[in-house]
């Protein structure tokens, strides 16, 4: 009898473990690469990796589904794959950040601190029948480094910093050309640098070009470049970075990774 007890307890533990694994399936929202403008960009539902028990259905909501019995704006049924994604017809819409995190918000008032993030009005929830399994949202992360204890004492090699490539090559920052070259190669980012920082990016990668603009301010001569083309003045982006650091207190790493345009003709600016 004692031997039976010894065998049964691990067996029950294994059943509980398997049950918890089957119920575990992360479901979250990202922004797809579709849309001619940022507002027209579509939301994307992602699940996994390696869901041991995919939910029966997933819904997108404009409000937190845990606060009331809302009907989803979009629903996916019959998820079978353990890992996957699906572009939805739900548009991102015009971004409005809460708590004083819009660029144009008054700087004389301190912005609200969100060390654990703050949801935007885009939620995703997974269900088995009417049983709510998981809820997540598209959220901003303007103060995530504040929750890391003694982060100011950590060496950079011990910190994982989310970053973007060609951070200033932003959709809409170049001319309005419909050229395939501009749309598919020159432009890399959908979100401007300010929005990237509010969403939690802490490493920015810039290629810099030089063009004499014949103005009194020498800073006007420095541009964001990508694929050997000038995109947008650097000074405006640096102002955004400085404003964000002042408002958030977060650390931002700027990597001026290359200088592909104009510098070889102007050795005096090195």
PDB file of N, CA and C in Angstrom, residues 105-111 246-247:
ATOM      1  N   UNK A 105       2.377  66.843 -25.628  1.00  0.00           N
ATOM      2  CA  UNK A 105       1.803  67.089 -24.307  1.00  0.00           C
ATOM      3  C   UNK A 105       2.652  68.091 -23.535  1.00  0.00           C
ATOM      4  N   UNK A 106       1.990  68.863 -22.687  1.00  0.00           N
ATOM      5  CA  UNK A 106       2.674  69.918 -21.935  1.00  0.00           C
ATOM      6  C   UNK A 106       3.813  69.334 -21.107  1.00  0.00           C
ATOM      7  N   UNK A 107       4.990  69.929 -21.251  1.00  0.00           N
ATOM      8  CA  UNK A 107       6.165  69.416 -20.543  1.00  0.00           C
ATOM      9  C   UNK A 107       6.269  69.948 -19.121  1.00  0.00           C
ATOM     10  N   UNK A 108       5.405  70.923 -18.758  1.00  0.00           N
ATOM     11  CA  UNK A 108       5.472  71.450 -17.398  1.00  0.00           C
ATOM     12  C   UNK A 108       4.771  70.536 -16.399  1.00  0.00           C
ATOM     13  N   UNK A 109       4.012  69.557 -16.907  1.00  0.00           N
ATOM     14  CA  UNK A 109       3.361  68.580 -16.045  1.00  0.00           C
ATOM     15  C   UNK A 109       4.088  67.241 -16.159  1.00  0.00           C
ATOM     16  N   UNK A 110       4.428  66.614 -15.025  1.00  0.00           N
ATOM     17  CA  UNK A 110       5.128  65.326 -15.105  1.00  0.00           C
ATOM     18  C   UNK A 110       4.246  64.255 -15.731  1.00  0.00           C
ATOM     19  N   UNK A 111       4.843  63.443 -16.576  1.00  0.00           N
ATOM     20  CA  UNK A 111       4.109  62.345 -17.203  1.00  0.00           C
ATOM     21  C   UNK A 111       3.866  61.242 -16.177  1.00  0.00           C
ATOM     22  N   UNK A 246      14.297  63.488 -20.789  1.00  0.00           N
ATOM     23  CA  UNK A 246      13.918  64.442 -19.742  1.00  0.00           C
ATOM     24  C   UNK A 246      12.598  64.042 -19.099  1.00  0.00           C
ATOM     25  N   UNK A 247      11.656  63.572 -19.905  1.00  0.00           N
ATOM     26  CA  UNK A 247      10.331  63.235 -19.388  1.00  0.00           C
ATOM     27  C   UNK A 247      10.313  61.892 -18.673  1.00  0.00           C
TER      28      UNK A 247
END
